[in-house]
Amino acid sequence: MSTNTLLRRNLSLALPPTSPLPPPPPPPPRAPLLSSYDVFLSFRGEDVRGKFVDHLYARLQGLKVNAFMDEKKLARGEVIEKSILTAIERSRFSVVVFSLRYADSEWCLDELVKIVRCAQNKGHVAMPVFFHVSPDDVAGQAGVYEEAFVKHEKGFKRKRVENWRKALITVAGISGWCLGENE
């Protein structure tokens, strides 16, 4: 119960019945929740598909968590980029699996930018998993991430590359899970 409603109720109890207070205003209308998925999985397929991500997806399904994984949820004939970006918008959480070659993929980096924008504007929650990479390397774009960005700077517009860098720094700064070789 809001403070205003509680105050109005208490005042109406304290005042004689001949001086009623007007009813409290109705609550503002809420926008409908457009959540289609609980979790969106962002990952570099060649690094973790058939390994970690398939196990994670199966576990989430077993827990009745509605997860979006591209090969499991994309219908044949759908426009891939549009479908993926819509799935991100309609998910409450994203699990971002940073792997050795995640930053090589412009698709992954574009997804990451979308995830960060949804987190900033829609309350979307990003949860990073560092799979055989260090959070410091991801945030600082060091090691294999640095190599990827050397290539990106030659092949893509500066603004796009800068957005990718900022998104990596943002998500790598979130407490997540670090998984080594044997985990």
mmCIF file of C-alpha atoms in Angstrom:
data_model
loop_
_atom_site.group_PDB
_atom_site.id
_atom_site.type_symbol
_atom_site.label_atom_id
_atom_site.label_comp_id
_atom_site.label_asym_id
_atom_site.label_seq_id
_atom_site.Cartn_x
_atom_site.Cartn_y
_atom_site.Cartn_z
ATOM 1 C CA MET A 1 0.000 0.000 0.000
ATOM 2 C CA SER A 2 1.454 3.385 -0.960
ATOM 3 C CA THR A 3 2.189 6.046 1.617
ATOM 4 C CA ASN A 4 -0.498 8.299 0.104
ATOM 5 C CA THR A 5 -3.135 5.585 0.273
ATOM 6 C CA LEU A 6 -2.207 4.686 3.847
ATOM 7 C CA LEU A 7 -2.266 8.338 4.862
ATOM 8 C CA ARG A 8 -5.688 8.857 3.225
ATOM 9 C CA ARG A 9 -7.104 5.771 4.945
ATOM 10 C CA ASN A 10 -5.780 6.795 8.336
ATOM 11 C CA LEU A 11 -7.106 10.328 7.884
ATOM 12 C CA SER A 12 -10.530 9.049 6.849
ATOM 13 C CA LEU A 13 -10.677 6.958 10.029
ATOM 14 C CA ALA A 14 -9.747 9.985 12.144
ATOM 15 C CA LEU A 15 -12.254 12.404 10.578
ATOM 16 C CA PRO A 16 -15.994 12.373 11.202
ATOM 17 C CA PRO A 17 -18.083 10.586 8.528
ATOM 18 C CA THR A 18 -19.539 13.886 7.314
ATOM 19 C CA SER A 19 -16.222 15.023 5.825
ATOM 20 C CA PRO A 20 -15.090 12.158 3.591
ATOM 21 C CA LEU A 21 -11.881 12.404 1.653
ATOM 22 C CA PRO A 22 -11.951 11.770 -2.066
ATOM 23 C CA PRO A 23 -10.757 8.318 -3.083
ATOM 24 C CA PRO A 24 -7.106 7.968 -3.991
ATOM 25 C CA PRO A 25 -6.278 8.251 -7.682
ATOM 26 C CA PRO A 26 -5.998 4.969 -9.568
ATOM 27 C CA PRO A 27 -2.486 3.639 -10.119
ATOM 28 C CA PRO A 28 -0.917 4.561 -13.456
ATOM 29 C CA PRO A 29 -1.441 1.963 -16.173
ATOM 30 C CA ARG A 30 1.449 -0.424 -16.631
ATOM 31 C CA ALA A 31 2.822 -1.344 -20.006
ATOM 32 C CA PRO A 32 2.275 -5.020 -20.697
ATOM 33 C CA LEU A 33 5.313 -7.201 -20.166
ATOM 34 C CA LEU A 34 6.461 -8.408 -23.550
ATOM 35 C CA SER A 35 8.657 -11.149 -22.188
ATOM 36 C CA SER A 36 8.709 -14.167 -24.453
ATOM 37 C CA TYR A 37 11.777 -15.744 -22.866
ATOM 38 C CA ASP A 38 13.240 -15.895 -19.409
ATOM 39 C CA VAL A 39 16.819 -16.078 -20.697
ATOM 40 C CA PHE A 40 18.622 -15.238 -23.928
ATOM 41 C CA LEU A 41 21.889 -17.140 -24.477
ATOM 42 C CA SER A 42 24.605 -15.141 -26.235
ATOM 43 C CA PHE A 43 27.644 -17.180 -27.284
ATOM 44 C CA ARG A 44 30.150 -17.905 -30.053
ATOM 45 C CA GLY A 45 28.891 -21.176 -31.495
ATOM 46 C CA GLU A 46 32.196 -22.595 -32.668
ATOM 47 C CA ASP A 47 33.668 -22.195 -29.166
ATOM 48 C CA VAL A 48 30.889 -23.579 -26.983
ATOM 49 C CA ARG A 49 28.088 -25.150 -29.046
ATOM 50 C CA GLY A 50 27.947 -28.892 -28.437
ATOM 51 C CA LYS A 51 29.811 -28.280 -25.191
ATOM 52 C CA PHE A 52 29.003 -25.869 -22.408
ATOM 53 C CA VAL A 53 26.049 -24.034 -23.966
ATOM 54 C CA ASP A 54 24.153 -27.197 -24.914
ATOM 55 C CA HIS A 55 24.505 -28.451 -21.346
ATOM 56 C CA LEU A 56 23.431 -25.073 -19.967
ATOM 57 C CA TYR A 57 20.412 -24.952 -22.284
ATOM 58 C CA ALA A 58 19.350 -28.500 -21.343
ATOM 59 C CA ARG A 59 19.700 -27.680 -17.643
ATOM 60 C CA LEU A 60 17.621 -24.513 -18.015
ATOM 61 C CA GLN A 61 14.933 -26.448 -19.893
ATOM 62 C CA GLY A 62 14.944 -29.064 -17.132
ATOM 63 C CA LEU A 63 14.335 -26.301 -14.613
ATOM 64 C CA LYS A 64 11.419 -25.032 -16.748
ATOM 65 C CA VAL A 65 13.313 -21.866 -17.661
ATOM 66 C CA ASN A 66 12.264 -20.685 -21.116
ATOM 67 C CA ALA A 67 15.613 -19.981 -22.777
ATOM 68 C CA PHE A 68 16.330 -18.689 -26.274
ATOM 69 C CA MET A 69 19.151 -20.479 -28.071
ATOM 70 C CA ASP A 70 19.369 -19.685 -31.765
ATOM 71 C CA GLU A 71 19.531 -23.192 -33.195
ATOM 72 C CA LYS A 72 16.720 -24.368 -30.913
ATOM 73 C CA LYS A 73 14.302 -21.447 -31.291
ATOM 74 C CA LEU A 74 14.808 -19.915 -34.744
ATOM 75 C CA ALA A 75 12.214 -21.112 -37.216
ATOM 76 C CA ARG A 76 13.345 -21.872 -40.746
ATOM 77 C CA GLY A 77 12.733 -18.892 -42.998
ATOM 78 C CA GLU A 78 13.034 -16.295 -40.214
ATOM 79 C CA VAL A 79 15.317 -13.312 -40.686
ATOM 80 C CA ILE A 80 18.105 -14.205 -38.272
ATOM 81 C CA GLU A 81 19.283 -10.775 -37.134
ATOM 82 C CA LYS A 82 15.779 -9.404 -36.588
ATOM 83 C CA SER A 83 14.663 -12.549 -34.744
ATOM 84 C CA ILE A 84 17.696 -12.525 -32.456
ATOM 85 C CA LEU A 85 17.402 -8.834 -31.602
ATOM 86 C CA THR A 86 13.682 -9.273 -30.901
ATOM 87 C CA ALA A 87 14.426 -12.277 -28.687
ATOM 88 C CA ILE A 88 16.867 -10.153 -26.672
ATOM 89 C CA GLU A 89 14.245 -7.411 -26.267
ATOM 90 C CA ARG A 90 11.678 -9.967 -25.134
ATOM 91 C CA SER A 91 13.934 -11.713 -22.627
ATOM 92 C CA ARG A 92 14.258 -10.777 -18.989
ATOM 93 C CA PHE A 93 17.859 -11.974 -18.657
ATOM 94 C CA SER A 94 20.810 -12.682 -20.907
ATOM 95 C CA VAL A 95 23.589 -15.112 -20.160
ATOM 96 C CA VAL A 96 26.607 -13.918 -22.129
ATOM 97 C CA VAL A 97 29.198 -16.663 -22.564
ATOM 98 C CA PHE A 98 32.501 -14.942 -23.264
ATOM 99 C CA SER A 99 34.843 -17.453 -24.901
ATOM 100 C CA LEU A 100 38.153 -17.288 -26.744
ATOM 101 C CA ARG A 101 36.644 -16.229 -30.084
ATOM 102 C CA TYR A 102 33.516 -14.385 -28.886
ATOM 103 C CA ALA A 103 34.975 -11.011 -29.902
ATOM 104 C CA ASP A 104 35.825 -12.305 -33.401
ATOM 105 C CA SER A 105 32.113 -12.380 -34.203
ATOM 106 C CA GLU A 106 30.383 -9.172 -35.238
ATOM 107 C CA TRP A 107 27.083 -11.008 -34.599
ATOM 108 C CA CYS A 108 28.038 -11.671 -30.981
ATOM 109 C CA LEU A 109 29.221 -8.114 -30.481
ATOM 110 C CA ASP A 110 26.039 -6.673 -32.005
ATOM 111 C CA GLU A 111 24.004 -8.906 -29.671
ATOM 112 C CA LEU A 112 26.056 -7.630 -26.755
ATOM 113 C CA VAL A 113 25.368 -3.998 -27.664
ATOM 114 C CA LYS A 114 21.636 -4.795 -27.822
ATOM 115 C CA ILE A 115 21.800 -6.574 -24.444
ATOM 116 C CA VAL A 116 23.487 -3.552 -22.843
ATOM 117 C CA ARG A 117 20.910 -1.170 -24.342
ATOM 118 C CA CYS A 118 18.060 -3.333 -23.050
ATOM 119 C CA ALA A 119 19.725 -3.436 -19.621
ATOM 120 C CA GLN A 120 19.984 0.344 -19.563
ATOM 121 C CA ASN A 121 16.497 1.062 -20.907
ATOM 122 C CA LYS A 122 14.273 -1.887 -20.010
ATOM 123 C CA GLY A 123 15.618 -3.440 -16.827
ATOM 124 C CA HIS A 124 17.062 -6.417 -18.687
ATOM 125 C CA VAL A 125 19.716 -8.235 -16.622
ATOM 126 C CA ALA A 126 22.988 -9.424 -18.155
ATOM 127 C CA MET A 127 24.916 -12.242 -16.495
ATOM 128 C CA PRO A 128 28.393 -13.005 -17.834
ATOM 129 C CA VAL A 129 30.134 -16.360 -17.970
ATOM 130 C CA PHE A 130 33.866 -16.231 -18.666
ATOM 131 C CA PHE A 131 34.584 -19.529 -20.417
ATOM 132 C CA HIS A 132 38.338 -20.048 -20.658
ATOM 133 C CA VAL A 133 38.900 -16.272 -20.717
ATOM 134 C CA SER A 134 39.679 -13.746 -18.025
ATOM 135 C CA PRO A 135 37.194 -10.989 -17.140
ATOM 136 C CA ASP A 136 40.165 -8.599 -17.255
ATOM 137 C CA ASP A 137 41.007 -9.646 -20.824
ATOM 138 C CA VAL A 138 37.394 -9.137 -21.883
ATOM 139 C CA ALA A 139 37.048 -5.729 -20.196
ATOM 140 C CA GLY A 140 40.472 -4.534 -21.341
ATOM 141 C CA GLN A 141 40.226 -6.183 -24.755
ATOM 142 C CA ALA A 142 43.571 -7.876 -24.150
ATOM 143 C CA GLY A 143 44.973 -11.128 -25.519
ATOM 144 C CA VAL A 144 42.699 -12.732 -28.137
ATOM 145 C CA TYR A 145 40.180 -9.919 -27.631
ATOM 146 C CA GLU A 146 42.847 -7.379 -28.558
ATOM 147 C CA GLU A 147 43.658 -9.389 -31.704
ATOM 148 C CA ALA A 148 39.990 -9.382 -32.678
ATOM 149 C CA PHE A 149 39.719 -5.620 -32.261
ATOM 150 C CA VAL A 150 42.816 -4.959 -34.341
ATOM 151 C CA LYS A 151 40.948 -6.680 -37.209
ATOM 152 C CA HIS A 152 37.642 -4.955 -36.420
ATOM 153 C CA GLU A 153 39.222 -1.503 -36.482
ATOM 154 C CA LYS A 154 40.351 -2.146 -40.065
ATOM 155 C CA GLY A 155 37.037 -3.550 -41.300
ATOM 156 C CA PHE A 156 34.249 -1.657 -39.509
ATOM 157 C CA LYS A 157 33.245 1.927 -38.812
ATOM 158 C CA ARG A 158 34.820 3.487 -35.743
ATOM 159 C CA LYS A 159 31.453 4.178 -34.030
ATOM 160 C CA ARG A 160 30.388 0.529 -34.301
ATOM 161 C CA VAL A 161 33.703 -0.719 -32.930
ATOM 162 C CA GLU A 162 33.519 1.803 -30.088
ATOM 163 C CA ASN A 163 30.020 0.564 -29.180
ATOM 164 C CA TRP A 164 31.365 -3.006 -29.087
ATOM 165 C CA ARG A 165 34.225 -1.957 -26.807
ATOM 166 C CA LYS A 166 31.892 -0.133 -24.412
ATOM 167 C CA ALA A 167 29.515 -3.097 -24.291
ATOM 168 C CA LEU A 168 32.372 -5.489 -23.461
ATOM 169 C CA ILE A 169 33.570 -3.209 -20.662
ATOM 170 C CA THR A 170 30.025 -2.885 -19.281
ATOM 171 C CA VAL A 171 29.184 -6.585 -19.176
ATOM 172 C CA ALA A 172 32.655 -7.702 -18.102
ATOM 173 C CA GLY A 173 32.221 -5.370 -15.120
ATOM 174 C CA ILE A 174 29.265 -7.439 -13.866
ATOM 175 C CA SER A 175 29.940 -10.184 -11.362
ATOM 176 C CA GLY A 176 29.632 -13.497 -13.173
ATOM 177 C CA TRP A 177 31.073 -16.992 -13.399
ATOM 178 C CA CYS A 178 34.618 -17.883 -14.419
ATOM 179 C CA LEU A 179 34.957 -21.373 -15.882
ATOM 180 C CA GLY A 180 38.372 -22.856 -16.563
ATOM 181 C CA GLU A 181 39.461 -25.820 -18.662
ATOM 182 C CA ASN A 182 38.043 -28.508 -16.384
ATOM 183 C CA GLU A 183 34.781 -26.867 -15.359
#
